[in-house]
CSV table of C-alpha atoms in Angstrom, one decimal:
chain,number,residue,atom,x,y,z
A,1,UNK,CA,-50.8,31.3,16.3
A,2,UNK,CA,-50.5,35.2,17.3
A,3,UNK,CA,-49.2,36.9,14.2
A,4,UNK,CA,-45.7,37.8,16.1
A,5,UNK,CA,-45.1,34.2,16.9
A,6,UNK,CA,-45.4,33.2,13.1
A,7,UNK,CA,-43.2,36.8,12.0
A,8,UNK,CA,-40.9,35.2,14.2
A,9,UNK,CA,-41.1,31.6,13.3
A,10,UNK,CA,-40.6,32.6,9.4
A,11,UNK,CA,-37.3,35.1,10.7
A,12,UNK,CA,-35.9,32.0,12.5
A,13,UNK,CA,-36.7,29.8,9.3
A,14,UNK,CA,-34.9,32.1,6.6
A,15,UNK,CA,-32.1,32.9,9.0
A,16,UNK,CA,-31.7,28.7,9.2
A,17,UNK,CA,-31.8,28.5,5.6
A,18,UNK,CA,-29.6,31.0,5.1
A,19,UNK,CA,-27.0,29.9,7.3
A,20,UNK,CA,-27.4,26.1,5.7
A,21,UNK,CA,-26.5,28.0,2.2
A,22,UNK,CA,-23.8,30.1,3.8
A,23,UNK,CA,-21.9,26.5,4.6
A,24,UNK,CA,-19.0,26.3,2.5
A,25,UNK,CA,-18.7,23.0,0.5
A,26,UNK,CA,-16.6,20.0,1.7
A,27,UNK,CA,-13.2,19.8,0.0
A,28,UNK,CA,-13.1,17.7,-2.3
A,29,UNK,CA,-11.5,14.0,-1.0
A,30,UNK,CA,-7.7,12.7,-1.5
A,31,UNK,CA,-8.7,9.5,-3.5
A,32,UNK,CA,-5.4,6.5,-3.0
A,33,UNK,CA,-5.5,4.0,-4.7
A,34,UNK,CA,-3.2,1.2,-3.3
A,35,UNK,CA,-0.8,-0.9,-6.0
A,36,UNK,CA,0.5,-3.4,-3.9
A,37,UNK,CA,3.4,-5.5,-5.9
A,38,UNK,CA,5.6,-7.9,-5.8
A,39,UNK,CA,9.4,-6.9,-5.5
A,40,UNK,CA,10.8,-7.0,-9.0
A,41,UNK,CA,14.5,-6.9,-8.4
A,42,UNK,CA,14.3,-10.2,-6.1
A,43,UNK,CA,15.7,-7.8,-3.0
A,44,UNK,CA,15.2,-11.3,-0.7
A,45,UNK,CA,13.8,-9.1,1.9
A,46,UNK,CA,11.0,-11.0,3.4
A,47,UNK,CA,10.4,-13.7,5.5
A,48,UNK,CA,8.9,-15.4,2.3
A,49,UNK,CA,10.5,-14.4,-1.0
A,50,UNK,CA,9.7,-15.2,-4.1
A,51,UNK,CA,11.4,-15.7,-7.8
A,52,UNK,CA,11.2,-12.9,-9.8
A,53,UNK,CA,11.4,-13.4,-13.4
A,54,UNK,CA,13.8,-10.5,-15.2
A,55,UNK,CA,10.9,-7.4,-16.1
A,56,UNK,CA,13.9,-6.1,-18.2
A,57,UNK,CA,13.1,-9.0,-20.8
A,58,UNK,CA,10.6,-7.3,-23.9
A,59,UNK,CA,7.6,-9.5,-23.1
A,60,UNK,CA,7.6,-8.1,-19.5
A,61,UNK,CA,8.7,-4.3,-21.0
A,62,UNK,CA,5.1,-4.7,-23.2
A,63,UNK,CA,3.5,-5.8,-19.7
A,64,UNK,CA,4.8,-3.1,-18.1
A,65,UNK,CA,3.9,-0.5,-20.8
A,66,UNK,CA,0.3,-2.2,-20.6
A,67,UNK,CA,0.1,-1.5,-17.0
A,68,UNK,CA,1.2,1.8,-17.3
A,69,UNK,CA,-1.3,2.3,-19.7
A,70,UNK,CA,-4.3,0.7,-17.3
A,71,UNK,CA,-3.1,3.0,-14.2
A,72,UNK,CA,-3.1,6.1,-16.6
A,73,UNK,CA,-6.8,5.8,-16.8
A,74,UNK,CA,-6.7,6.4,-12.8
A,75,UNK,CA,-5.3,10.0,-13.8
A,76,UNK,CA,-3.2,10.5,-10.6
A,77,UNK,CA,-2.0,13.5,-9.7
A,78,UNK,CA,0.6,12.2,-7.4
A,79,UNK,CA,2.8,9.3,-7.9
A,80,UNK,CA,4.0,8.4,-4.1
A,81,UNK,CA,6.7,4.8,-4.0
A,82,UNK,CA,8.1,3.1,-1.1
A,83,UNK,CA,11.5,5.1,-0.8
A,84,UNK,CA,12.5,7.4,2.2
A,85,UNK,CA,12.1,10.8,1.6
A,86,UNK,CA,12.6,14.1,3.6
A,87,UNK,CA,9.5,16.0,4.4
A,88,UNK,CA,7.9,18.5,4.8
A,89,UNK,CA,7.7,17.7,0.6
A,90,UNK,CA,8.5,14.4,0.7
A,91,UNK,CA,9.7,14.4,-3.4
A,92,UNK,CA,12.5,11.5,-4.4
A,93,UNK,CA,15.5,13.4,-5.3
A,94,UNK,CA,16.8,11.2,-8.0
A,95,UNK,CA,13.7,11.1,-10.0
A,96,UNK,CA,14.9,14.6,-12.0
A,97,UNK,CA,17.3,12.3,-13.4
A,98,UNK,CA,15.4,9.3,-14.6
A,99,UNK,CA,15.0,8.9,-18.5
A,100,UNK,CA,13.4,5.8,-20.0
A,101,UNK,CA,16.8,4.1,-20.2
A,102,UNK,CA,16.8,3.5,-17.0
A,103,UNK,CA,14.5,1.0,-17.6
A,104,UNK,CA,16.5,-1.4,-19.6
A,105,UNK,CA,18.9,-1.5,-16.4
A,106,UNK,CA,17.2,-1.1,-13.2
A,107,UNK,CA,15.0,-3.7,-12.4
A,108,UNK,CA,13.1,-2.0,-9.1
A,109,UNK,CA,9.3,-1.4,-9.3
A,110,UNK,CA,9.8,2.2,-8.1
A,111,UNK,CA,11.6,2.4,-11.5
A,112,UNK,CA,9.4,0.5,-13.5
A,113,UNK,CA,6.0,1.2,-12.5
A,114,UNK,CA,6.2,4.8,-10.5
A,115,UNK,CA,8.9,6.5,-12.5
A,116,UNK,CA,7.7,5.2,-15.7
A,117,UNK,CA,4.5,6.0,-15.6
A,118,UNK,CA,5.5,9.5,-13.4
A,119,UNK,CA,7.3,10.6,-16.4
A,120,UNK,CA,4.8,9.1,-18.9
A,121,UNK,CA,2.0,11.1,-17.1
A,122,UNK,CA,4.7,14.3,-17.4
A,123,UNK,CA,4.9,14.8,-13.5
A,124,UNK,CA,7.3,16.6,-12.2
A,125,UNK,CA,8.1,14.8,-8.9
A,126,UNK,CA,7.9,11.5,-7.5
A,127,UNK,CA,7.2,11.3,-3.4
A,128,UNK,CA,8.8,8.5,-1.3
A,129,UNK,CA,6.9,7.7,1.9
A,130,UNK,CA,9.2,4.5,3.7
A,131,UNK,CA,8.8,4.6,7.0
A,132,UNK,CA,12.7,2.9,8.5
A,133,UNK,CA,14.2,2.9,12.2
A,134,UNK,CA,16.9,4.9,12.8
A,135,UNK,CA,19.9,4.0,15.2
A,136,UNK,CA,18.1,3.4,18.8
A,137,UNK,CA,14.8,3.3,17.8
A,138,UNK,CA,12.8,-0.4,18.3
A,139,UNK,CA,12.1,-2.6,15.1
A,140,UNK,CA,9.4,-2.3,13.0
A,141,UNK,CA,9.1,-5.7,12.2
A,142,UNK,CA,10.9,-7.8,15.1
A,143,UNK,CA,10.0,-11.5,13.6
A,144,UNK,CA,13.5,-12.6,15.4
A,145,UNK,CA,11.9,-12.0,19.1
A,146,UNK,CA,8.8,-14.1,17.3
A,147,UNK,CA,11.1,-17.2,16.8
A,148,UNK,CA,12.9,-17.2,19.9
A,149,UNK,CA,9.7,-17.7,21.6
A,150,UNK,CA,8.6,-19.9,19.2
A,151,UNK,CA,12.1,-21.6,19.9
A,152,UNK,CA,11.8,-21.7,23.6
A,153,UNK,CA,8.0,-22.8,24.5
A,154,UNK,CA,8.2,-25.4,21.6
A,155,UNK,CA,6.1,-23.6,18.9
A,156,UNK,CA,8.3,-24.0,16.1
A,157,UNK,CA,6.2,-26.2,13.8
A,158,UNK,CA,3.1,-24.0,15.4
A,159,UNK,CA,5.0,-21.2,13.5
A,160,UNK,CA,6.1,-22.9,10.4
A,161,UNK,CA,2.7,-23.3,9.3
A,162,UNK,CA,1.3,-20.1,10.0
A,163,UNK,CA,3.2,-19.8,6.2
A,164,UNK,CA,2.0,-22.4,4.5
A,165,UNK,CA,-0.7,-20.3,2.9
A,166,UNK,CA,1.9,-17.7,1.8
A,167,UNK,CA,4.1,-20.4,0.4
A,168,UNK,CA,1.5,-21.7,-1.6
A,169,UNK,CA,0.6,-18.7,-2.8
A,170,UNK,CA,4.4,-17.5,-3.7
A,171,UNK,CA,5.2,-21.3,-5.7
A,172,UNK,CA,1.3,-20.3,-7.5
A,173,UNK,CA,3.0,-17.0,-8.6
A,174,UNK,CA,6.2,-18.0,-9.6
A,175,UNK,CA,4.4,-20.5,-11.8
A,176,UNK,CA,1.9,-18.0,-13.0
A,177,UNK,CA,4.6,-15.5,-14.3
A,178,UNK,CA,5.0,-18.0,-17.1
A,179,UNK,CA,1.8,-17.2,-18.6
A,180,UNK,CA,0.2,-14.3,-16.7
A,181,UNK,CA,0.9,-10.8,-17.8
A,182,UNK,CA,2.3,-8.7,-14.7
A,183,UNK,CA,-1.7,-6.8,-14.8
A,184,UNK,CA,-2.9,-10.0,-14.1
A,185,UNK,CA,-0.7,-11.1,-11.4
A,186,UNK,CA,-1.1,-7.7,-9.8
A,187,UNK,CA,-4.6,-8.7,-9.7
A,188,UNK,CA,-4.5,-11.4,-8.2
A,189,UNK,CA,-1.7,-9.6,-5.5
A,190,UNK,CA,-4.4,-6.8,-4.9
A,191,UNK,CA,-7.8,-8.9,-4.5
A,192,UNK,CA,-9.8,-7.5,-0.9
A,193,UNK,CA,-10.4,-11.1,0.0
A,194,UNK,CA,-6.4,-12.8,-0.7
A,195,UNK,CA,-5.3,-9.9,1.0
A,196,UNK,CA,-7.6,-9.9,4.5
A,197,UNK,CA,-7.0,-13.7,4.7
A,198,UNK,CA,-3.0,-13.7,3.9
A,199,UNK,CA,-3.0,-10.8,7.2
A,200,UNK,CA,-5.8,-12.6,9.4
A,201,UNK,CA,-3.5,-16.1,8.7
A,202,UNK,CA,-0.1,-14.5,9.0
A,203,UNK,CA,0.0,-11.4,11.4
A,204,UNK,CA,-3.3,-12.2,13.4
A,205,UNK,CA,-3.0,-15.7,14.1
A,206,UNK,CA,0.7,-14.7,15.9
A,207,UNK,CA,-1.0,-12.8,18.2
A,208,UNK,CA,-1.9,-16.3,19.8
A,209,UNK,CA,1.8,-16.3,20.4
A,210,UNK,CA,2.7,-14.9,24.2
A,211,UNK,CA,1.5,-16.0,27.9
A,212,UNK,CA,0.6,-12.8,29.5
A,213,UNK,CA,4.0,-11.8,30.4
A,214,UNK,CA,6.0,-12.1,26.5
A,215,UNK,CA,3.9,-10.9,23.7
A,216,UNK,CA,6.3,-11.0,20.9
A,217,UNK,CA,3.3,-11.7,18.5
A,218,UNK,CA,1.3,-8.4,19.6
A,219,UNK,CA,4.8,-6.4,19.9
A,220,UNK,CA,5.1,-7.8,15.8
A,221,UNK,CA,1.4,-6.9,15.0
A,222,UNK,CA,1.6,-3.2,17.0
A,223,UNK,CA,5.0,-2.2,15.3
A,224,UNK,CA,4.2,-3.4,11.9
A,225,UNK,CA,0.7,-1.6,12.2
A,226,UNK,CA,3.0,1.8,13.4
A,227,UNK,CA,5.2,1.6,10.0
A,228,UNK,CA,2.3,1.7,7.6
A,229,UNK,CA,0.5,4.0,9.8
A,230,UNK,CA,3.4,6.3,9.7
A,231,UNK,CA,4.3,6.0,6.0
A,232,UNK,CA,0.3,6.6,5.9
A,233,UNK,CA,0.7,9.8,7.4
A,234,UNK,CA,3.4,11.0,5.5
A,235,UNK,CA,0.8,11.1,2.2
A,236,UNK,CA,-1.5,12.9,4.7
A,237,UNK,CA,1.3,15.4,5.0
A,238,UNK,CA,1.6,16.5,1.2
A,239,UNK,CA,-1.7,15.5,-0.7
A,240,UNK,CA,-4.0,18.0,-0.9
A,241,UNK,CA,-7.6,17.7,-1.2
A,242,UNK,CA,-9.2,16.6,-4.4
A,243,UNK,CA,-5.6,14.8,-5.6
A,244,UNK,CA,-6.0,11.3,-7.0
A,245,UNK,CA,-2.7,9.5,-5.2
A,246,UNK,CA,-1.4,6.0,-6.6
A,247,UNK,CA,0.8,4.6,-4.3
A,248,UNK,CA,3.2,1.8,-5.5
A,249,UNK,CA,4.5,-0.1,-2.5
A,250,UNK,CA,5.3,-4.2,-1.6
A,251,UNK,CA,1.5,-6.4,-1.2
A,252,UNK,CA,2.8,-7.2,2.1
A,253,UNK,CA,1.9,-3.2,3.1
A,254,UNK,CA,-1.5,-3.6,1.2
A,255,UNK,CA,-3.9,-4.6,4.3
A,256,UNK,CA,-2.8,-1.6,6.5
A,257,UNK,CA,-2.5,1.4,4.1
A,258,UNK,CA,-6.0,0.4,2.5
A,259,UNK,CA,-7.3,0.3,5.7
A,260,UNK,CA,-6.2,3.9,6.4
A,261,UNK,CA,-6.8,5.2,3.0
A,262,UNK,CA,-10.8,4.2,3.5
A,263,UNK,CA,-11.0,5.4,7.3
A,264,UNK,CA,-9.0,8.1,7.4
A,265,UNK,CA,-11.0,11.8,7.4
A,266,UNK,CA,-11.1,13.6,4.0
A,267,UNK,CA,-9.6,10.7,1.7
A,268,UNK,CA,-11.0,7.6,-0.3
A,269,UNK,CA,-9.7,4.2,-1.3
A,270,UNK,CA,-9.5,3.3,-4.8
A,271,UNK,CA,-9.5,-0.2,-5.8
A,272,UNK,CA,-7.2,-1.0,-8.2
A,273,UNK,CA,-8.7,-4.4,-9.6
A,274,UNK,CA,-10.9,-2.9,-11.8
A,275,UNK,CA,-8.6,-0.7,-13.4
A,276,UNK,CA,-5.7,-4.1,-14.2
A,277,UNK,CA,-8.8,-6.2,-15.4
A,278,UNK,CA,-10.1,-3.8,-18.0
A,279,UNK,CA,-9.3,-4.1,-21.5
């Protein structure tokens, strides 16, 4: 090789090399962890609710200050629960007023697991990232359009037993609050596998539901996919890279906003299992 070619050939190398040092690092990721949970102040909500025993009671104040204690070790920076808040900094108004007497009255999880540990943790704000329609706009979750189809091409029973699975699951629960602390429950809520099958069973299985013309079971699948993915963007909107986010919201959300917390660019999913199984 002539000598220039090889002056050049080195030149080209350390000017590569260079350049590859130059790079500045990637930012560090958003790490969410996902708490899905069952409603505590038995709001009857759902299309499938279940009995909530009173978490105001002192066995299920220790189980609370246990769990607290097990999501600490997460060391979250932010604290995000599923309340509508104003952006562009999305913080829960009302949470500059919460002292721990709250908890012996209010029974919400926002209460008892977000500001609780919030304040334990010494944040200074809580962020709320519910996603509702406002006047005019379509529902998020239009299960009535569901069963009226249902109703009127003689899938009823069809229907019925697309919640079998969650009504087994919701009588296993109420019976397992009798002996189960609520880390254990939670758990069992947040498990990969419960949670894929209770959506594939549930949500997936209605898209079967429509003849080309109706699709009330895609139009239920699409709009409750556009909720989570907007109260997922909303934490896109104020984390910043290299926070550790804990976001306390109903298991019913868990499927979607996991989903997004692994895919979406510059964040991470957390598991929370690990962290309500250890001792």
């Amino acid at each position: 090789m002539p000598t220039t070619v090889r002056y050049a050939a080195a030149i080209l190398l350390c000017t590569a090399t260079a350049a590859a040092f130059a790079q500045p690092p990637a930012p560090a990721p958003v790490e969410v962890m996902v708490l899905g949970t069952f409603h505590f102040g038995n709001p009857g909500a759902d299309v499938i609710n279940a009995k909530v025993e009173d978490v105001r009671a002192p066995r299920k104040q220790a189980e609370l200050q246990d769990l607290a204690r097990r999501l600490s070790a997460f060391k979250p920076t932010k604290i995000v629960i599923e309340r509508q808040a104003k952006g562009p900094d999305f913080t829960v108004a009302d949470y500059t007023s919460y002292t721990p007497a709250a908890l012996a009255t209010n029974r919400n999880e926002n209460v008892q697991i977000g500001y609780r540990l919030a304040s334990a943790l010494g944040h200074s704000s809580v962020y709320g990232f519910d996603e509702q329609t406002g006047p005019g706009e379509p529902d998020y979750f239009p299960f009535d359009k569901v069963q009226s189809y249902a109703t009127r091409h003689g899938k009823t029973a069809w229907l019925e037993t697309l919640f079998d699975g969650a009504k087994k699951y919701i009588a296993r629960f109420e019976a397992d609050q009798r002996t189960n602390s609520i880390s254990q429950l939670l758990a069992t809520a947040n498990d990969a596998a419960t949670t894929t099958e209770m959506h594939r069973s549930g949500y997936y299985e209605m898209l079967k539901l429509g003849d080309g013309e109706a699709q009330p079971g895609a139009d239920l699948n699409a709009m409750w996919y556009l909720r989570n993915a907007k109260m997922f963007a909303k934490v896109t909107n104020f984390a910043k890279p290299g926070d550790r986010v804990l976001i306390v919201v109903g298991f019913g959300h868990n499927y979607w906003l996991r989903h997004l917390a692994s895919e979406t660019p510059g964040f991470r999913y957390v598991d929370p299992v690990p962290y309500l199984e250890a001792k």
